[in-house]
PDB file of C-alpha atoms in Angstrom:
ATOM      1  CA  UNK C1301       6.505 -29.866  -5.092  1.00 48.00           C
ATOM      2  CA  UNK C1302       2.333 -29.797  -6.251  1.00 50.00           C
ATOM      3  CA  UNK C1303       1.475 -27.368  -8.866  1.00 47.00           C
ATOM      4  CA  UNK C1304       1.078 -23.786  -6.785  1.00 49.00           C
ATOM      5  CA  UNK C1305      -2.624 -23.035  -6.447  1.00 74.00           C
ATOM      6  CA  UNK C1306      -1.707 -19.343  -7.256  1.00 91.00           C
ATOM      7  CA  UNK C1307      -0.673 -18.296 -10.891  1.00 93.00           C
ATOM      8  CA  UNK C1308       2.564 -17.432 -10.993  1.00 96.00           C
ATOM      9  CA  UNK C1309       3.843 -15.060 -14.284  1.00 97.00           C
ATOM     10  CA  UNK C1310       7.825 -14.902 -14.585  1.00 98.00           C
ATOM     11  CA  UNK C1311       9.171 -12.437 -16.970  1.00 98.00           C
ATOM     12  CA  UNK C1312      13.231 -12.500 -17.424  1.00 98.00           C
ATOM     13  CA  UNK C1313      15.376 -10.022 -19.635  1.00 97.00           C
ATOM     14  CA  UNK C1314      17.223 -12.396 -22.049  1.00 98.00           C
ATOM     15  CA  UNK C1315      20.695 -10.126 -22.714  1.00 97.00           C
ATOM     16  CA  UNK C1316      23.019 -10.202 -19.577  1.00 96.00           C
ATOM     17  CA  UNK C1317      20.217 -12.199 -17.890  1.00 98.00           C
ATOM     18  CA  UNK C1318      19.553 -15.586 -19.528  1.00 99.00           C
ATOM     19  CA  UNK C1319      22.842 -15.220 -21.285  1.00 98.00           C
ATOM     20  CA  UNK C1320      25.934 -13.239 -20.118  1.00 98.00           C
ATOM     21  CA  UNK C1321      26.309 -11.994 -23.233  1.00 97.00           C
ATOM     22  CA  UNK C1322      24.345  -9.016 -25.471  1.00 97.00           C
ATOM     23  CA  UNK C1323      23.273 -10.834 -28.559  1.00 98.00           C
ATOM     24  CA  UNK C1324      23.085  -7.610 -29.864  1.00 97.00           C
ATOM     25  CA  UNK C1325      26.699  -6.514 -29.175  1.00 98.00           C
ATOM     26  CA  UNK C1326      28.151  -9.204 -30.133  1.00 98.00           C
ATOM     27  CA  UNK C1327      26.556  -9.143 -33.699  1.00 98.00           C
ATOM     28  CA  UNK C1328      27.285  -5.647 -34.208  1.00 98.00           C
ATOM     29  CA  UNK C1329      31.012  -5.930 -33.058  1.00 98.00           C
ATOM     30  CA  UNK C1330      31.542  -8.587 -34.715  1.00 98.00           C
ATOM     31  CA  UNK C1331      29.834  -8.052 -38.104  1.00 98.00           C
ATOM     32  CA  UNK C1332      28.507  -4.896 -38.322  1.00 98.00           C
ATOM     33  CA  UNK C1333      29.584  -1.439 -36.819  1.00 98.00           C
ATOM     34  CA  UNK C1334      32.503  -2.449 -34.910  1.00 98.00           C
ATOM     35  CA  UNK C1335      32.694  -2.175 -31.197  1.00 98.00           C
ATOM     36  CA  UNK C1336      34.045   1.433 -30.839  1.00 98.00           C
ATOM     37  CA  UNK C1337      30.863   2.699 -33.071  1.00 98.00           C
ATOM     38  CA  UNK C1338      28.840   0.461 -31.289  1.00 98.00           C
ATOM     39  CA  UNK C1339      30.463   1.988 -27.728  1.00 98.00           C
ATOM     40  CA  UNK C1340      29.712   5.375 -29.709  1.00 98.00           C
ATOM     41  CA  UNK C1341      26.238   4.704 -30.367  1.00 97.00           C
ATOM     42  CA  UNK C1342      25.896   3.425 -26.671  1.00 94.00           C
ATOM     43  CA  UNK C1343      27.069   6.866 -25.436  1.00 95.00           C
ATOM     44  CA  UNK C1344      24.471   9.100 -27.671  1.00 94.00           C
ATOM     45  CA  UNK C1345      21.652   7.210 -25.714  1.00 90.00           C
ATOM     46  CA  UNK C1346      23.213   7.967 -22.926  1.00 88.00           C
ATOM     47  CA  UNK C1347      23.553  11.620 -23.046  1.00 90.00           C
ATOM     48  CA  UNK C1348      20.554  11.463 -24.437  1.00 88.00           C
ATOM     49  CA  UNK C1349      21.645  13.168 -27.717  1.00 92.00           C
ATOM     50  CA  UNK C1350      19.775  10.542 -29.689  1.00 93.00           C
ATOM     51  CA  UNK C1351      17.316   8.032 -28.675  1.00 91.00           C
ATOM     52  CA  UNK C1352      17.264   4.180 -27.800  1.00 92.00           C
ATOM     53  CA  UNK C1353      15.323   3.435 -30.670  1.00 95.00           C
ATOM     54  CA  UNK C1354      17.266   5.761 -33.384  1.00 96.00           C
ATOM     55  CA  UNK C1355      20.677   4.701 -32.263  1.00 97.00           C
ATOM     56  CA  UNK C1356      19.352   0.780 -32.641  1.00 97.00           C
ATOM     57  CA  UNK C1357      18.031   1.323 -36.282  1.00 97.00           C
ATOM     58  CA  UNK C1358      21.476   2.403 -37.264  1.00 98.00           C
ATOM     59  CA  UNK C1359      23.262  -0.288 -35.050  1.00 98.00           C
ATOM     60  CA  UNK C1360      20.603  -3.240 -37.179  1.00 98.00           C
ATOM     61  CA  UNK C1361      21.376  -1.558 -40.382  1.00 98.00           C
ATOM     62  CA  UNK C1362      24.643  -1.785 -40.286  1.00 98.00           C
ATOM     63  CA  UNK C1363      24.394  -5.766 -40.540  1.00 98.00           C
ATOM     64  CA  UNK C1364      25.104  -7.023 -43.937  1.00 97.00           C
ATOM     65  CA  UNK C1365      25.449 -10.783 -43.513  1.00 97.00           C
ATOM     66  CA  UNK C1366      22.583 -13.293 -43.947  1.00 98.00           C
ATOM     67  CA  UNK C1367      21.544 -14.559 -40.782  1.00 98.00           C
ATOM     68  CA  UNK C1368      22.719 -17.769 -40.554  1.00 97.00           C
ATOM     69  CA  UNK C1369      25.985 -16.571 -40.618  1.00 97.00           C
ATOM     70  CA  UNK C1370      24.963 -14.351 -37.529  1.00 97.00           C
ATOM     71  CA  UNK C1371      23.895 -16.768 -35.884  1.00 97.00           C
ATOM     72  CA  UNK C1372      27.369 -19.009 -35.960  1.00 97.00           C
ATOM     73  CA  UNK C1373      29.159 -16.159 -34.578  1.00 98.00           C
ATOM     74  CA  UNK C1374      26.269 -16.043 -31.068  1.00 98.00           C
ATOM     75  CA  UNK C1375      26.383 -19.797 -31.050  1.00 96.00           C
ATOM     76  CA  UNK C1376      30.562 -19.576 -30.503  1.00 97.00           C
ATOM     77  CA  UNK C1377      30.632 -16.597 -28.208  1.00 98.00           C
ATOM     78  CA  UNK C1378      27.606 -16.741 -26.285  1.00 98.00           C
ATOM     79  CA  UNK C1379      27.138 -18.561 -22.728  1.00 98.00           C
ATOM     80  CA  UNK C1380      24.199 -19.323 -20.750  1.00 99.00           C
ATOM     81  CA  UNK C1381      23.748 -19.016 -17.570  1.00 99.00           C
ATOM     82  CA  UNK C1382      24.483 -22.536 -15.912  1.00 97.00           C
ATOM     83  CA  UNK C1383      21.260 -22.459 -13.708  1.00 98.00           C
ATOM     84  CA  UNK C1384      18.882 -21.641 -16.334  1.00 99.00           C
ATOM     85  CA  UNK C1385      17.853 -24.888 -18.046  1.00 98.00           C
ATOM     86  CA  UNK C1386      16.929 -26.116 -14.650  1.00 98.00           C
ATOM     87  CA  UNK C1387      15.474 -23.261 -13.231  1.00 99.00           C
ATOM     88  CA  UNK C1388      13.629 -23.147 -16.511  1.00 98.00           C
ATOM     89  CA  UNK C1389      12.208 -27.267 -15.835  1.00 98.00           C
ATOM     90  CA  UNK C1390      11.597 -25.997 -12.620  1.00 98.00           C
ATOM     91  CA  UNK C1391       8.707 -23.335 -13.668  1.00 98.00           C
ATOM     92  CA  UNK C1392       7.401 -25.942 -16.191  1.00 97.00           C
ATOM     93  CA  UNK C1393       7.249 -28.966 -13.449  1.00 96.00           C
ATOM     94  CA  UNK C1394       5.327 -26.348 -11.410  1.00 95.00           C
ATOM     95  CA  UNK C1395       3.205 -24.822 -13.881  1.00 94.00           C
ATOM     96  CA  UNK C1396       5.073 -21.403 -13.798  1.00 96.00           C
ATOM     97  CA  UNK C1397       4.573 -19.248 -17.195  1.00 96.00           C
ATOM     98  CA  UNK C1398       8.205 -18.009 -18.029  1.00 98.00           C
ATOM     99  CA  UNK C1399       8.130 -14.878 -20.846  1.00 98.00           C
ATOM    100  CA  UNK C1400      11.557 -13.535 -22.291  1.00 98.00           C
ATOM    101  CA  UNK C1401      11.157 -10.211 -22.235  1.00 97.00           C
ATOM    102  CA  UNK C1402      13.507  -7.852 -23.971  1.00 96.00           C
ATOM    103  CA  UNK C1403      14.157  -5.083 -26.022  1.00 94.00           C
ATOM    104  CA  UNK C1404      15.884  -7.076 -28.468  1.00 96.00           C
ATOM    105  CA  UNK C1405      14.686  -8.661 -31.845  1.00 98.00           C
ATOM    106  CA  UNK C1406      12.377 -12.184 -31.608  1.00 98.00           C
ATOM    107  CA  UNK C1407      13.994 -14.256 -34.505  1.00 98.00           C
ATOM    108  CA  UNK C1408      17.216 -14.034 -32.867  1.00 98.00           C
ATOM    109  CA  UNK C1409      15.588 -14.755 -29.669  1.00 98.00           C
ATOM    110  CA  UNK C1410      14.023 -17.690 -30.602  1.00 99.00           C
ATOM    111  CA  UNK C1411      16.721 -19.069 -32.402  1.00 98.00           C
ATOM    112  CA  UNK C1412      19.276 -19.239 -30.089  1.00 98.00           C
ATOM    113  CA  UNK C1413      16.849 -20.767 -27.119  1.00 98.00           C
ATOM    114  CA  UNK C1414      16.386 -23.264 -30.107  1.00 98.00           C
ATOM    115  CA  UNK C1415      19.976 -23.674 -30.423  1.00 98.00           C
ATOM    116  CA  UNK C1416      21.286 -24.112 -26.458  1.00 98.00           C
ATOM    117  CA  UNK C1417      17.751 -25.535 -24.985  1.00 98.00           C
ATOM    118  CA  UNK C1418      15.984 -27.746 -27.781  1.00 97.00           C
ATOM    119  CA  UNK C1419      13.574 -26.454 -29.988  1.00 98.00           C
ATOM    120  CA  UNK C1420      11.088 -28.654 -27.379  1.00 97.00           C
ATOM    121  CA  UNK C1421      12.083 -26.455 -24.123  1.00 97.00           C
ATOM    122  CA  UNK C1422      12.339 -23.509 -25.905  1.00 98.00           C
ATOM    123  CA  UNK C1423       8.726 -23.843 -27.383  1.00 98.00           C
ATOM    124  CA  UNK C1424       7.535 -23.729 -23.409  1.00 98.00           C
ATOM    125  CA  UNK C1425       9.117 -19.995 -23.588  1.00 98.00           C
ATOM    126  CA  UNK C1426       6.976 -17.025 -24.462  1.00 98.00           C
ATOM    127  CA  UNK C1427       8.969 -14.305 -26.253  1.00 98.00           C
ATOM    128  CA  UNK C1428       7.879 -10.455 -25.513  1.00 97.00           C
ATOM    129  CA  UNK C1429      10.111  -8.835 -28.293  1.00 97.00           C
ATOM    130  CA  UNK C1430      10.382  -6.630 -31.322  1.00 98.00           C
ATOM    131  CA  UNK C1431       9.870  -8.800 -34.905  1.00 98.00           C
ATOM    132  CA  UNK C1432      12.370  -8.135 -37.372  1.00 98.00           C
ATOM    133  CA  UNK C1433      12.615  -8.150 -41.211  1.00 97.00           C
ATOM    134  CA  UNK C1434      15.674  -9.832 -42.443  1.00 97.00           C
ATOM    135  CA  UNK C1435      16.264 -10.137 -45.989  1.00 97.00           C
ATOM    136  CA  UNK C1436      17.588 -14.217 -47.439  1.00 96.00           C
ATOM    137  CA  UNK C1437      20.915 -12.433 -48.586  1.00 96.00           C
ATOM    138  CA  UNK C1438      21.712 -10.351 -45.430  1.00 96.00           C
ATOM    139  CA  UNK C1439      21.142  -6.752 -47.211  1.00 96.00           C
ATOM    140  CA  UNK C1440      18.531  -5.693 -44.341  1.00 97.00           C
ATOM    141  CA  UNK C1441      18.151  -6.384 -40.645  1.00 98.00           C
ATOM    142  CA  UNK C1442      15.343  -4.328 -39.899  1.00 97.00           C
ATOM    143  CA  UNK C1443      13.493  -4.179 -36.526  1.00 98.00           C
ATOM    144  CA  UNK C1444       9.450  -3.894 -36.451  1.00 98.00           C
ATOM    145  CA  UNK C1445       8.977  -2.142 -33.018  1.00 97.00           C
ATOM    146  CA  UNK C1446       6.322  -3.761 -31.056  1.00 96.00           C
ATOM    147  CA  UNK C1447       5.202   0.085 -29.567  1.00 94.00           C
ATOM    148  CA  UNK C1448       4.923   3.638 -31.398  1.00 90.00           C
ATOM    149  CA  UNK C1449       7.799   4.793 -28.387  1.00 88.00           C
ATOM    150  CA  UNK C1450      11.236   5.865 -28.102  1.00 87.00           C
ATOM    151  CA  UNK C1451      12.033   2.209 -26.919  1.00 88.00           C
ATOM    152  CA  UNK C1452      10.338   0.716 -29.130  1.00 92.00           C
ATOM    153  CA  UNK C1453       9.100  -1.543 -26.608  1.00 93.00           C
ATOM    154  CA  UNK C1454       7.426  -0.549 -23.513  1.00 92.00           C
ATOM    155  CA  UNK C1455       8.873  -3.442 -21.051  1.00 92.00           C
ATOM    156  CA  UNK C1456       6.207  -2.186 -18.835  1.00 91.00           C
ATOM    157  CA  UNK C1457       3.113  -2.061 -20.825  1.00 92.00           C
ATOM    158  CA  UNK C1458       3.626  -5.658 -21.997  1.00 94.00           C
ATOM    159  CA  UNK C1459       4.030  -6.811 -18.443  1.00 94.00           C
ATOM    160  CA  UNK C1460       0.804  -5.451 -17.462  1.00 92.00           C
ATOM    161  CA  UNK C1461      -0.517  -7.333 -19.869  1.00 93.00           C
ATOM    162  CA  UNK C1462       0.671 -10.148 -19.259  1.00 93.00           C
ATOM    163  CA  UNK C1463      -0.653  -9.503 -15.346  1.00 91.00           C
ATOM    164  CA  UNK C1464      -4.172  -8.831 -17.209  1.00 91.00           C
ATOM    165  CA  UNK C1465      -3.582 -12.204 -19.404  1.00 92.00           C
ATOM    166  CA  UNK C1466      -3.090 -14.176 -15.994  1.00 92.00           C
ATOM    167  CA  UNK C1467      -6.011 -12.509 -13.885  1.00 90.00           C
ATOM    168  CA  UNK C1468      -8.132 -13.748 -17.017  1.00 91.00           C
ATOM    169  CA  UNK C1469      -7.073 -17.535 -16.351  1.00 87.00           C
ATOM    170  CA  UNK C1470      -6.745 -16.922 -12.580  1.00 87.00           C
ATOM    171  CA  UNK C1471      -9.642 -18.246 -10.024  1.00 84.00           C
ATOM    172  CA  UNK C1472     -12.249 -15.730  -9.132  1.00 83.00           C
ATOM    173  CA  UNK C1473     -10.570 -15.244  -5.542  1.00 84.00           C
ATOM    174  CA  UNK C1474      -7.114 -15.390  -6.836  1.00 88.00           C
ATOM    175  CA  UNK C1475      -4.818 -12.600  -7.579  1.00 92.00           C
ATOM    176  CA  UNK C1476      -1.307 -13.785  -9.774  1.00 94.00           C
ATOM    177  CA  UNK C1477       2.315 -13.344  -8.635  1.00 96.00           C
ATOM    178  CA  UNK C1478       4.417 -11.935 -11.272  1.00 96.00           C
ATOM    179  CA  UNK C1479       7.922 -12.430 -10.980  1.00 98.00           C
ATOM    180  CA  UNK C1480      10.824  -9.841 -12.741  1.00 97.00           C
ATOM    181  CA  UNK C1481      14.361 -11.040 -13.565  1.00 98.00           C
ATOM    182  CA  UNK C1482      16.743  -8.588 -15.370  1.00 97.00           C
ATOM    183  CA  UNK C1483      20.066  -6.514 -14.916  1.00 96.00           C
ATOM    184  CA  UNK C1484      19.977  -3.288 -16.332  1.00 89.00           C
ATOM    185  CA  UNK C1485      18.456   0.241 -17.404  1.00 80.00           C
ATOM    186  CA  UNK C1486      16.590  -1.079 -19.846  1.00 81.00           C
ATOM    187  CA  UNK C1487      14.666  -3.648 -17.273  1.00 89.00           C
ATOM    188  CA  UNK C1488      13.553  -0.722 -15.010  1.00 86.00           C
ATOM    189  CA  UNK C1489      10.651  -0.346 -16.309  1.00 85.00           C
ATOM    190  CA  UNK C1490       9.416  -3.620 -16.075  1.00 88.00           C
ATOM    191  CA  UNK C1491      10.856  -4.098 -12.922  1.00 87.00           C
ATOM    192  CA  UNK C1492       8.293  -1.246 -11.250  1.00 86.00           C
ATOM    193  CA  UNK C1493       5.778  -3.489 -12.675  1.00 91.00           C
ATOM    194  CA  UNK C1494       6.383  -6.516 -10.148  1.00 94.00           C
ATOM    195  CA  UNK C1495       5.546  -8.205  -6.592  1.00 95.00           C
ATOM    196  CA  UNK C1496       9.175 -10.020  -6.747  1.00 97.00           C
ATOM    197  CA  UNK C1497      12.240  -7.975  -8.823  1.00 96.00           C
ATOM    198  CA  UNK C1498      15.727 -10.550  -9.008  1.00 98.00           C
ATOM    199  CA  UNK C1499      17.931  -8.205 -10.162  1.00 97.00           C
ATOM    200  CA  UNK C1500      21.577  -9.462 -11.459  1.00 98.00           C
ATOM    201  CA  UNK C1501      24.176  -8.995  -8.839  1.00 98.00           C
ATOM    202  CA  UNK C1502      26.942  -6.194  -8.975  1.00 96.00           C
ATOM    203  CA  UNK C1503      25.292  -4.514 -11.907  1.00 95.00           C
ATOM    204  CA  UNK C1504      22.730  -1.414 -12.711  1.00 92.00           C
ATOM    205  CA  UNK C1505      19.464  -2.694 -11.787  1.00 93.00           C
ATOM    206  CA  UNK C1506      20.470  -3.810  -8.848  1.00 95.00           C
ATOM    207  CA  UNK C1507      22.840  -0.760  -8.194  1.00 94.00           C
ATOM    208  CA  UNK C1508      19.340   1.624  -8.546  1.00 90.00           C
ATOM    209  CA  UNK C1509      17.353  -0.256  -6.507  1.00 91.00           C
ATOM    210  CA  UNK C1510      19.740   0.196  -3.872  1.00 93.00           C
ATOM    211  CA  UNK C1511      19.972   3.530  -4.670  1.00 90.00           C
ATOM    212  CA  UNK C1512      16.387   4.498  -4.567  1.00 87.00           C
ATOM    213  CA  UNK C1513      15.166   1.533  -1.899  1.00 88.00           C
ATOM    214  CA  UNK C1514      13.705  -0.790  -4.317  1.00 88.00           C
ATOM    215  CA  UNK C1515      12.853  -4.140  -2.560  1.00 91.00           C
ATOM    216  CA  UNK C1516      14.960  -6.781  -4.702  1.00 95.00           C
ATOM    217  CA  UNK C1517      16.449  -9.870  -4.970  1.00 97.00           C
ATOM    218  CA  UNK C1518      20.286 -10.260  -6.075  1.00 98.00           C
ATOM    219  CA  UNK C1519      21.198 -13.311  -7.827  1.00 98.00           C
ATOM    220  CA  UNK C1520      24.316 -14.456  -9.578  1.00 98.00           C
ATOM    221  CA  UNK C1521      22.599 -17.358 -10.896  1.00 98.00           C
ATOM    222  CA  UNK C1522      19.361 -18.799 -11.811  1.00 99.00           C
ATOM    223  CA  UNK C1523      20.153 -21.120  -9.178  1.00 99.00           C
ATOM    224  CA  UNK C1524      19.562 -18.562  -6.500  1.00 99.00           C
ATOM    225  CA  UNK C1525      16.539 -17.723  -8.202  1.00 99.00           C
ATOM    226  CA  UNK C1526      14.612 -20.892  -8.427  1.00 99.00           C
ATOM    227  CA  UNK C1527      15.743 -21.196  -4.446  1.00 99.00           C
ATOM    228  CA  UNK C1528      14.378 -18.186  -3.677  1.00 98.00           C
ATOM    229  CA  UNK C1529      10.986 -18.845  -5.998  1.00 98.00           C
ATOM    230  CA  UNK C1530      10.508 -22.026  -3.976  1.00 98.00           C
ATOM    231  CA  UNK C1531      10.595 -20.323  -0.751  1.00 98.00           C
ATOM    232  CA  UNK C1532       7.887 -17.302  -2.290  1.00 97.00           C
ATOM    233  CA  UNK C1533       5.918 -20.029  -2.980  1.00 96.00           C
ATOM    234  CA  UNK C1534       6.320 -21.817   0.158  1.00 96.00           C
ATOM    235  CA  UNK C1535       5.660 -18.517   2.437  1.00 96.00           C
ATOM    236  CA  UNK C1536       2.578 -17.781  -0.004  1.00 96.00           C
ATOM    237  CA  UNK C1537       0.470 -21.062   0.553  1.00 94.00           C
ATOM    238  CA  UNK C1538       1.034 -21.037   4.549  1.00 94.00           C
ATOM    239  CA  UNK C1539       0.199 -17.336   4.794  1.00 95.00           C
ATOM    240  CA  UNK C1540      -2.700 -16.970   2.068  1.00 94.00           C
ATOM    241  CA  UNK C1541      -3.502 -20.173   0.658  1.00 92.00           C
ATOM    242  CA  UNK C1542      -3.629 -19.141  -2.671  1.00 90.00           C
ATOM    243  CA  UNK C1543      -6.472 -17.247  -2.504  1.00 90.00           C
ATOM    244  CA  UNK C1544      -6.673 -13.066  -2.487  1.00 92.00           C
ATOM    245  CA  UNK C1545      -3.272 -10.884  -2.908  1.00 93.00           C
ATOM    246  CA  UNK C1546       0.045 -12.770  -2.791  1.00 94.00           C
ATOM    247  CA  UNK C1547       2.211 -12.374   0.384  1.00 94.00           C
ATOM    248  CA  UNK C1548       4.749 -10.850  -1.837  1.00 93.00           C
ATOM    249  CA  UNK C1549       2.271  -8.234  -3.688  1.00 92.00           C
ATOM    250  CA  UNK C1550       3.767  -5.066  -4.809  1.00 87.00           C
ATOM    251  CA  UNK C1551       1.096  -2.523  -4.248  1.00 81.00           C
ATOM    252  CA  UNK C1552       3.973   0.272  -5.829  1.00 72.00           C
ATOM    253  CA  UNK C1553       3.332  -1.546  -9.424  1.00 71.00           C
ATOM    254  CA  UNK C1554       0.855   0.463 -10.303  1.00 50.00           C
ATOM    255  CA  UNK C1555       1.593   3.875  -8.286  1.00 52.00           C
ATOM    256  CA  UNK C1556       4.859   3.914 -10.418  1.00 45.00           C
ATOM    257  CA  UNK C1557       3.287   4.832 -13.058  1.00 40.00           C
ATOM    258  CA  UNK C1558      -0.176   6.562 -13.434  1.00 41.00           C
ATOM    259  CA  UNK C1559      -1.631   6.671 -16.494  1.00 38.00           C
ATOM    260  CA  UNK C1560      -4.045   9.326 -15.984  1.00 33.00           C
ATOM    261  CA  UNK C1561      -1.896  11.944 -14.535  1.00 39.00           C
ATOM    262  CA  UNK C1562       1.473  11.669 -16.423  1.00 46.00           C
ATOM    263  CA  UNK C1563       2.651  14.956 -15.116  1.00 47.00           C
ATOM    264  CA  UNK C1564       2.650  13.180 -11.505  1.00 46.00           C
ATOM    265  CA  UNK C1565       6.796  11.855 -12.406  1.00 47.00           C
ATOM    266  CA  UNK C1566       7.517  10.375  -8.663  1.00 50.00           C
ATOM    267  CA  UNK C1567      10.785  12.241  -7.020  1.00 50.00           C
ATOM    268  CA  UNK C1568      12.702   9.464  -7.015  1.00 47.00           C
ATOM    269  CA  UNK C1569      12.213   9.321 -11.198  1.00 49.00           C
ATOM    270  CA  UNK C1570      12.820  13.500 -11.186  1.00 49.00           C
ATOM    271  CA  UNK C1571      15.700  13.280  -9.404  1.00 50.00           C
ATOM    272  CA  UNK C1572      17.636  10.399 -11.438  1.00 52.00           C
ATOM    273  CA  UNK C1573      20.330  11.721 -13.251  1.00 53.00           C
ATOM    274  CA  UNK C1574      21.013   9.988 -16.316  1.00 58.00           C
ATOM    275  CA  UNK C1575      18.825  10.749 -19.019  1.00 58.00           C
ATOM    276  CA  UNK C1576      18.429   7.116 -20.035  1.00 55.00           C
ATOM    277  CA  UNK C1577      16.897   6.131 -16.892  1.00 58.00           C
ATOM    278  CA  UNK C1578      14.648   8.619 -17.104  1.00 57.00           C
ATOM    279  CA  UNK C1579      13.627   7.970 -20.425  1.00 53.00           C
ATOM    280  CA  UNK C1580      13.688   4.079 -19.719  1.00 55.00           C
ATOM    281  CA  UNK C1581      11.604   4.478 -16.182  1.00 58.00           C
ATOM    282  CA  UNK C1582       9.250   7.402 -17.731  1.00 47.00           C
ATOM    283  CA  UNK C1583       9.119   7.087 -21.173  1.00 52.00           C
ATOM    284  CA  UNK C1584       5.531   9.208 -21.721  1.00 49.00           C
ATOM    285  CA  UNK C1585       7.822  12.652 -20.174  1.00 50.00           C
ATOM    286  CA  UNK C1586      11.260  12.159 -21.133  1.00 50.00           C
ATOM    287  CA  UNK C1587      11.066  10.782 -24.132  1.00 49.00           C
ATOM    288  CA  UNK C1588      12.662  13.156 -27.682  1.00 50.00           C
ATOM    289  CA  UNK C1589      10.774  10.340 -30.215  1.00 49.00           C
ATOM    290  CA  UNK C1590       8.347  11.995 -32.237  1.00 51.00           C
ATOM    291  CA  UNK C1591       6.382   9.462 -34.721  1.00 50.00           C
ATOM    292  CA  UNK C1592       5.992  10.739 -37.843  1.00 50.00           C
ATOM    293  CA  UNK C1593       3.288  11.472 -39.179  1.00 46.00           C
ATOM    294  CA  UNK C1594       1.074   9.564 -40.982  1.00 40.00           C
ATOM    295  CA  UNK C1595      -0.532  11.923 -44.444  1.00 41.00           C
ATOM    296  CA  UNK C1596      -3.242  10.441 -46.211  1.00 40.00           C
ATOM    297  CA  UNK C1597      -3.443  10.548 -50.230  1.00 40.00           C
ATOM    298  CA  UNK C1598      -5.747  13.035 -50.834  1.00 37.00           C
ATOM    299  CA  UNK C1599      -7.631  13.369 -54.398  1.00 39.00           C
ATOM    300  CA  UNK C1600      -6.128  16.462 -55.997  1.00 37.00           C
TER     301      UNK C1600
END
């Protein structure tokens, strides 16, 4: 298939998407907390008790093992998705940008796409992430959030600008696709942002979209997903040719959430009742973070 004339933008969650396993989780089960605090932790967020970016300071700091050792214990017990790697050729044969975006940290990130794809492949993926400040001997695993937020990292913000990044190196005429692939509460923010949501079948993203009549995509693979990418593209050169809004456009992206009324929460957002969706779709309203602040040395 020719290179698309339209610019096409994928972003894809990396835990329970790219790899059916939380990096995350398995690190702190396995060397640090212990599943049952980590299930714990899980639970404050949940109730809201304590927030998503609180709760994953104390689950980072509880790591006291230098990294490559970490990283042996994801390279035994983590598995990727078998349709990725092609899916992932696939984008790059068709000039498709393909972002990992997640709430997780980008060392680890990088290293295990390193590990499974080749450091060559992997260098093709942009990674949307918190940093991280590990110390040589293991004594600190400390994330450096990538937003002043409860989360840490606003999935949304960084997806519109990424949209921004590809209207910059789009044609004058041409308005870019972006593409959303993800599975959980932590991806619904993001996934408002989109003009085509794949959300992983039989689990929460896909389980609120139903819920509140999201238009989606369910996959079970990346297979499905480069199928159903080829027939987006397909549908939108025969019916625009490239040129003005996509045939899949999302005009909801940016009614989701409006920046200069942040009072206006939509019903559907009001009436969700777990606390960490709310916080997760709505982060400016129902968020409990407080940054502190920051007092400047004054001359006594």
């Amino acid at each position: 298939m020719a290179n698309p004339t339209r610019k096409i933008v994928c972003f894809s969650d990396f835990d329970g998407t790219i790899f059916m396993q939380d990096t995350g989780h398995v690190l702190f089960d396995n060397l640090g907390c212990g599943e049952k605090r980590r299930q714990m932790l899980d639970e404050q967020i949940k109730s809201g008790e304590r927030s998503f970016r609180e709760v994953s300071e104390e689950m980072w700091g509880s790591l006291r093992v230098p990294f490559e050792d970490g990283f042996e214990v994801m390279q035994k017990e983590l598995e990727i998705d078998q349709g990725f790697k092609e899916f992932h050729q696939f984008c790059i044969d068709n000039g498709i940008i393909f972002n990992v975006i997640s709430a997780g940290l980008k060392p680890i990130l990088r290293k295990v796409l390193d590990a499974f794809l080749g450091q060559d492949e992997s260098s093709q993926i942009g990674i949307v992430a918190n940093d991280a400040q590990i110390k040589p001997d293991g004594s600190e695993w400390k994330p450096i959030w990538r937003h002043e937020t409860e989360l840490g990292h606003d999935k949304a913000l960084s997806v519109k600008e990424g949209r921004a990044q590809a209207e910059e190196l789009s044609d004058e005429n041409e308005v870019p696709l972006i593409v959303f692939i993800g599975d959980g509460v932590s991806d619904l923010a993001a996934a408002r942002e989109a003009d085509v949501l794949f959300a992983r079948k039989g689990l929460r993203l896909e389980e609120y979209c139903i819920e509140h009549n999201i238009p989606y995509i369910g996959f079970d693979s990346f297979t499905d997903v480069k199928k159903e990418v080829e027939k987006i593209m397909k549908e939108d050169q025969e019916k625009t040719g490239g040129v003005g809004k996509p045939a899949r456009f999302n005009p909801r992206a940016n009614m989701w959430r409006r920046v200069s009324s942040k009072q206006a929460v939509p019903k559907f957002v009001a009436a969700t009742p777990s606390k960490e969706e709310k916080m997760f779709l709505w982060p400016e309203n129902f968020s409990q973070y407080q940054p502190k602040p920051v007092l400047e040395n004054m001359a006594s």
